[in-house]
Amino acid sequence: DAKTTQPNSMESNEEEPVHLPCNHSTISGTDYIHWYRQLPSQGPEYVIHGLTSNVNNRMASLAIAEDRKSSTLILHRATLRDAAVYYCILHGATNKLIFGTGTLLAVQP
Amino acid sequence: GAVVSQHPSRVICKSGTSVKIECRSLDFQATTMFWYRQFPKQSLMLMATSNEGSKATYEQGVEKDKFLINHASLTLSTLTVTSAHPEDSSFYICSFGGAGARTDTQYFGPGTRLTVL
């Protein structure tokens, strides 16, 4: 499965939007882009996924670059409960999720 | 999303004993499930993949005789850490997934923190 690159950490203020970037320059044409997040001392939870078009759900939005070599997870209004490690993962043919180091998001009140 | 439970949530054991961790999906049936472990301040590392009724496939470097996986049904899987040692102390997380479509999401359990003295 192709690799992803994310910043180690980011900081946001409460009730402000957060844009979490992810680079995946070696993505293949059939890989889906999945985002999961892990709150402290919990298992990860699914956030969103997409292929080519931008996606919205109740948790977040996913903006995918036209060349698919990067994507951005958007939290429209960060809350303290959004403080977590966010993982960008490419879901390919192997049915495995290979977790990278993710981005640790800190939200300041 | 789907609900996955793990039991126990926390276990402390003596070196040399075996520990069984149970993972259940409460509201759906899944063909495939996964076991991960996570050391402090590190990311999740996939240990093994299993399909109901068949043997698990272990990732490179994971000893199959030490980490026994029994995928008994579409809603239950167990991981047994045999002859546990302090280096096995970790956060163990299970997840249930689909049959392999790239759109399949995985549903994770809350994790089991194992401490081996």
CSV table of C-alpha atoms in Angstrom, one decimal:
chain,number,residue,atom,x,y,z
A,1,ASP,CA,0.0,0.0,0.0
A,2,ALA,CA,1.2,3.5,-0.8
A,3,LYS,CA,2.5,5.7,1.9
A,4,THR,CA,1.1,9.0,3.3
A,5,THR,CA,2.8,11.9,4.9
A,6,GLN,CA,1.3,14.1,7.5
A,7,PRO,CA,2.6,16.8,9.9
A,8,ASN,CA,3.4,15.5,13.3
A,9,SER,CA,1.3,18.0,15.1
A,10,MET,CA,-1.1,20.9,14.6
A,11,GLU,CA,-2.8,23.3,16.9
A,12,SER,CA,-6.2,25.0,16.6
A,13,ASN,CA,-8.5,27.2,18.6
A,14,GLU,CA,-11.9,26.1,19.7
A,15,GLU,CA,-14.7,26.9,17.3
A,16,GLU,CA,-12.3,27.7,14.4
A,17,PRO,CA,-11.9,25.5,11.3
A,18,VAL,CA,-9.0,23.1,11.1
A,19,HIS,CA,-7.4,21.9,7.9
A,20,LEU,CA,-5.3,18.7,8.3
A,21,PRO,CA,-3.2,18.0,5.2
A,22,CYS,CA,-2.0,14.7,3.9
A,23,ASN,CA,0.4,14.0,1.0
A,24,HIS,CA,0.1,10.7,-0.9
A,25,SER,CA,2.1,11.2,-4.1
A,26,THR,CA,2.4,7.5,-4.9
A,27,ILE,CA,-1.4,6.8,-4.7
A,28,SER,CA,-2.7,4.4,-7.3
A,29,GLY,CA,-5.8,5.0,-9.3
A,30,THR,CA,-8.0,2.7,-7.3
A,31,ASP,CA,-6.8,3.6,-3.8
A,32,TYR,CA,-9.4,5.2,-1.6
A,33,ILE,CA,-8.3,7.9,0.9
A,34,HIS,CA,-9.6,7.1,4.4
A,35,TRP,CA,-9.3,9.2,7.6
A,36,TYR,CA,-9.5,7.8,11.1
A,37,ARG,CA,-8.9,9.5,14.4
A,38,GLN,CA,-7.9,8.2,17.7
A,39,LEU,CA,-8.8,9.9,21.0
A,40,PRO,CA,-6.5,9.3,23.9
A,41,SER,CA,-6.6,5.8,25.3
A,42,GLN,CA,-9.3,4.7,22.8
A,43,GLY,CA,-9.5,2.7,19.6
A,44,PRO,CA,-9.5,4.6,16.3
A,45,GLU,CA,-12.8,5.7,14.8
A,46,TYR,CA,-13.7,6.2,11.2
A,47,VAL,CA,-14.0,9.8,10.1
A,48,ILE,CA,-14.5,9.9,6.3
A,49,HIS,CA,-13.3,8.5,3.0
A,50,GLY,CA,-13.2,9.4,-0.7
A,51,LEU,CA,-11.8,8.6,-4.1
A,52,THR,CA,-11.8,11.7,-6.3
A,53,SER,CA,-14.7,14.0,-5.4
A,54,ASN,CA,-14.9,16.0,-2.2
A,55,VAL,CA,-16.9,14.4,0.5
A,56,ASN,CA,-19.0,15.7,3.4
A,57,ASN,CA,-20.5,14.0,6.4
A,58,ARG,CA,-21.6,15.0,9.8
A,59,MET,CA,-18.1,14.8,11.2
A,60,ALA,CA,-15.9,16.5,8.6
A,61,SER,CA,-15.3,17.3,5.0
A,62,LEU,CA,-12.6,15.8,2.7
A,63,ALA,CA,-11.1,17.8,0.0
A,64,ILE,CA,-9.1,15.8,-2.6
A,65,ALA,CA,-6.7,17.4,-5.0
A,66,GLU,CA,-7.4,17.0,-8.7
A,67,ASP,CA,-4.3,14.9,-9.2
A,68,ARG,CA,-5.1,12.9,-6.0
A,69,LYS,CA,-1.6,13.3,-4.7
A,70,SER,CA,-2.9,15.2,-1.6
A,71,SER,CA,-6.0,15.6,0.5
A,72,THR,CA,-7.2,17.8,3.3
A,73,LEU,CA,-9.5,16.8,6.2
A,74,ILE,CA,-11.5,19.8,7.3
A,75,LEU,CA,-13.1,20.1,10.7
A,76,HIS,CA,-15.5,23.1,10.3
A,77,ARG,CA,-15.6,24.1,13.9
A,78,ALA,CA,-13.1,22.4,16.2
A,79,THR,CA,-14.2,21.5,19.7
A,80,LEU,CA,-12.1,20.3,22.6
A,81,ARG,CA,-13.5,16.8,21.9
A,82,ASP,CA,-11.8,16.9,18.5
A,83,ALA,CA,-8.3,16.7,20.1
A,84,ALA,CA,-6.9,13.4,18.8
A,85,VAL,CA,-4.4,11.9,16.5
A,86,TYR,CA,-5.7,12.0,12.9
A,87,TYR,CA,-4.6,9.3,10.5
A,88,CYS,CA,-4.7,9.5,6.7
A,89,ILE,CA,-4.6,6.1,5.2
A,90,LEU,CA,-4.8,4.7,1.6
A,91,HIS,CA,-7.1,1.7,1.3
A,92,GLY,CA,-5.9,-0.4,-1.5
A,93,ALA,CA,-6.1,-3.9,-2.7
A,94,THR,CA,-4.8,-5.6,0.4
A,95,ASN,CA,-7.8,-4.8,2.7
A,96,LYS,CA,-5.4,-3.7,5.4
A,97,LEU,CA,-5.2,-0.4,7.0
A,98,ILE,CA,-1.6,0.6,7.5
A,99,PHE,CA,-1.4,3.4,10.1
A,100,GLY,CA,1.3,6.0,9.8
A,101,THR,CA,2.3,8.4,12.5
A,102,GLY,CA,-0.7,10.7,12.0
A,103,THR,CA,-1.2,14.3,13.1
A,104,LEU,CA,-1.7,15.1,16.7
A,105,LEU,CA,-4.3,17.8,16.9
A,106,ALA,CA,-4.4,20.0,19.9
A,107,VAL,CA,-7.4,22.3,20.4
A,108,GLN,CA,-7.0,25.3,22.7
A,109,PRO,CA,-10.1,26.7,24.5
B,1,GLY,CA,-21.2,3.4,13.3
B,2,ALA,CA,-21.0,-0.2,14.5
B,3,VAL,CA,-20.3,-1.0,18.1
B,4,VAL,CA,-17.3,-3.2,19.0
B,5,SER,CA,-16.5,-4.2,22.5
B,6,GLN,CA,-13.3,-5.6,24.1
B,7,HIS,CA,-12.9,-7.5,27.3
B,8,PRO,CA,-11.1,-6.9,29.5
B,9,SER,CA,-10.3,-3.3,29.1
B,10,ARG,CA,-7.3,-3.6,31.3
B,11,VAL,CA,-5.3,-6.5,32.6
B,12,ILE,CA,-2.2,-6.9,34.7
B,13,CYS,CA,-0.5,-10.3,34.8
B,14,LYS,CA,2.6,-12.0,35.9
B,15,SER,CA,5.3,-12.9,33.4
B,16,GLY,CA,4.8,-16.4,32.0
B,17,THR,CA,1.1,-16.5,32.2
B,18,SER,CA,-1.4,-16.4,29.3
B,19,VAL,CA,-4.0,-13.7,28.7
B,20,LYS,CA,-7.1,-13.9,26.6
B,21,ILE,CA,-8.6,-10.8,25.1
B,22,GLU,CA,-12.1,-11.0,23.7
B,23,CYS,CA,-13.5,-8.8,20.9
B,24,ARG,CA,-17.2,-8.7,20.0
B,25,SER,CA,-19.2,-6.8,17.4
B,26,LEU,CA,-22.5,-6.0,19.0
B,27,ASP,CA,-24.7,-5.0,16.1
B,28,PHE,CA,-23.3,-6.4,12.9
B,29,GLN,CA,-21.6,-9.4,11.4
B,30,ALA,CA,-18.2,-9.1,9.7
B,31,THR,CA,-16.2,-11.4,7.6
B,32,THR,CA,-12.8,-10.1,8.4
B,33,MET,CA,-11.3,-8.9,11.6
B,34,PHE,CA,-7.9,-7.4,12.5
B,35,TRP,CA,-5.7,-7.2,15.6
B,36,TYR,CA,-3.4,-4.4,16.2
B,37,ARG,CA,-1.1,-3.4,19.0
B,38,GLN,CA,0.1,0.0,20.0
B,39,PHE,CA,3.1,0.9,22.2
B,40,PRO,CA,3.2,4.2,24.1
B,41,LYS,CA,3.5,7.2,21.8
B,42,GLN,CA,3.6,5.0,18.7
B,43,SER,CA,1.1,4.3,16.0
B,44,LEU,CA,-1.0,1.2,15.6
B,45,MET,CA,0.8,-1.8,14.2
B,46,LEU,CA,-1.2,-4.5,12.4
B,47,MET,CA,-0.5,-7.9,13.9
B,48,ALA,CA,-2.8,-10.2,12.0
B,49,THR,CA,-5.9,-10.5,9.8
B,50,SER,CA,-8.4,-13.3,10.1
B,51,ASN,CA,-11.5,-14.4,8.3
B,52,GLU,CA,-14.2,-16.3,10.1
B,53,GLY,CA,-13.6,-20.0,10.1
B,54,SER,CA,-10.1,-19.9,8.7
B,55,LYS,CA,-6.6,-19.4,10.1
B,56,ALA,CA,-5.3,-16.0,10.7
B,57,THR,CA,-2.6,-14.4,8.5
B,58,TYR,CA,0.1,-12.8,10.6
B,59,GLU,CA,2.2,-9.8,9.7
B,60,GLN,CA,6.0,-10.3,9.4
B,61,GLY,CA,7.7,-10.4,12.8
B,62,VAL,CA,4.6,-11.4,14.7
B,63,GLU,CA,4.8,-14.9,16.2
B,64,LYS,CA,1.7,-16.9,15.5
B,65,ASP,CA,2.4,-19.4,18.3
B,66,LYS,CA,2.7,-16.6,20.8
B,67,PHE,CA,-0.4,-14.6,19.7
B,68,LEU,CA,-3.2,-17.1,19.1
B,69,ILE,CA,-6.2,-15.8,17.3
B,70,ASN,CA,-9.5,-17.6,17.2
B,71,HIS,CA,-12.1,-16.1,14.9
B,72,ALA,CA,-15.0,-18.2,16.2
B,73,SER,CA,-17.9,-16.5,14.5
B,74,LEU,CA,-18.8,-13.4,12.5
B,75,THR,CA,-19.2,-11.5,15.8
B,76,LEU,CA,-16.5,-12.9,18.1
B,77,SER,CA,-12.7,-13.1,18.0
B,78,THR,CA,-10.2,-13.8,20.7
B,79,LEU,CA,-6.5,-13.0,21.0
B,80,THR,CA,-4.5,-15.1,23.5
B,81,VAL,CA,-1.1,-13.8,24.4
B,82,THR,CA,0.7,-17.0,25.5
B,83,SER,CA,3.6,-16.9,28.1
B,84,ALA,CA,3.4,-13.2,28.3
B,85,HIS,CA,6.6,-11.2,29.0
B,86,PRO,CA,7.1,-7.5,30.0
B,87,GLU,CA,7.9,-6.7,26.4
B,88,ASP,CA,4.4,-7.8,25.4
B,89,SER,CA,2.9,-5.0,27.5
B,90,SER,CA,1.0,-2.9,25.1
B,91,PHE,CA,-2.4,-1.6,24.0
B,92,TYR,CA,-4.2,-4.3,22.0
B,93,ILE,CA,-7.0,-3.2,19.6
B,94,CYS,CA,-9.3,-5.3,17.5
B,95,SER,CA,-11.3,-4.2,14.5
B,96,PHE,CA,-14.0,-5.6,12.3
B,97,GLY,CA,-14.1,-4.9,8.6
B,98,GLY,CA,-15.7,-5.9,5.3
B,99,ALA,CA,-14.7,-8.4,2.7
B,100,GLY,CA,-12.1,-6.3,1.1
B,101,ALA,CA,-13.7,-3.5,-0.9
B,102,ARG,CA,-11.7,-0.3,-0.9
B,103,THR,CA,-14.7,1.5,0.5
B,104,ASP,CA,-15.0,-0.7,3.5
B,105,THR,CA,-14.5,1.0,6.8
B,106,GLN,CA,-13.2,-0.7,9.9
B,107,TYR,CA,-14.9,-0.5,13.3
B,108,PHE,CA,-12.5,-0.6,16.2
B,109,GLY,CA,-12.8,-1.8,19.7
B,110,PRO,CA,-11.9,0.4,22.7
B,111,GLY,CA,-8.7,-1.4,23.3
B,112,THR,CA,-7.2,-3.6,26.0
B,113,ARG,CA,-4.2,-2.4,28.0
B,114,LEU,CA,-2.0,-5.3,28.9
B,115,THR,CA,0.7,-4.9,31.6
B,116,VAL,CA,3.0,-7.8,32.2
B,117,LEU,CA,5.0,-7.6,35.4
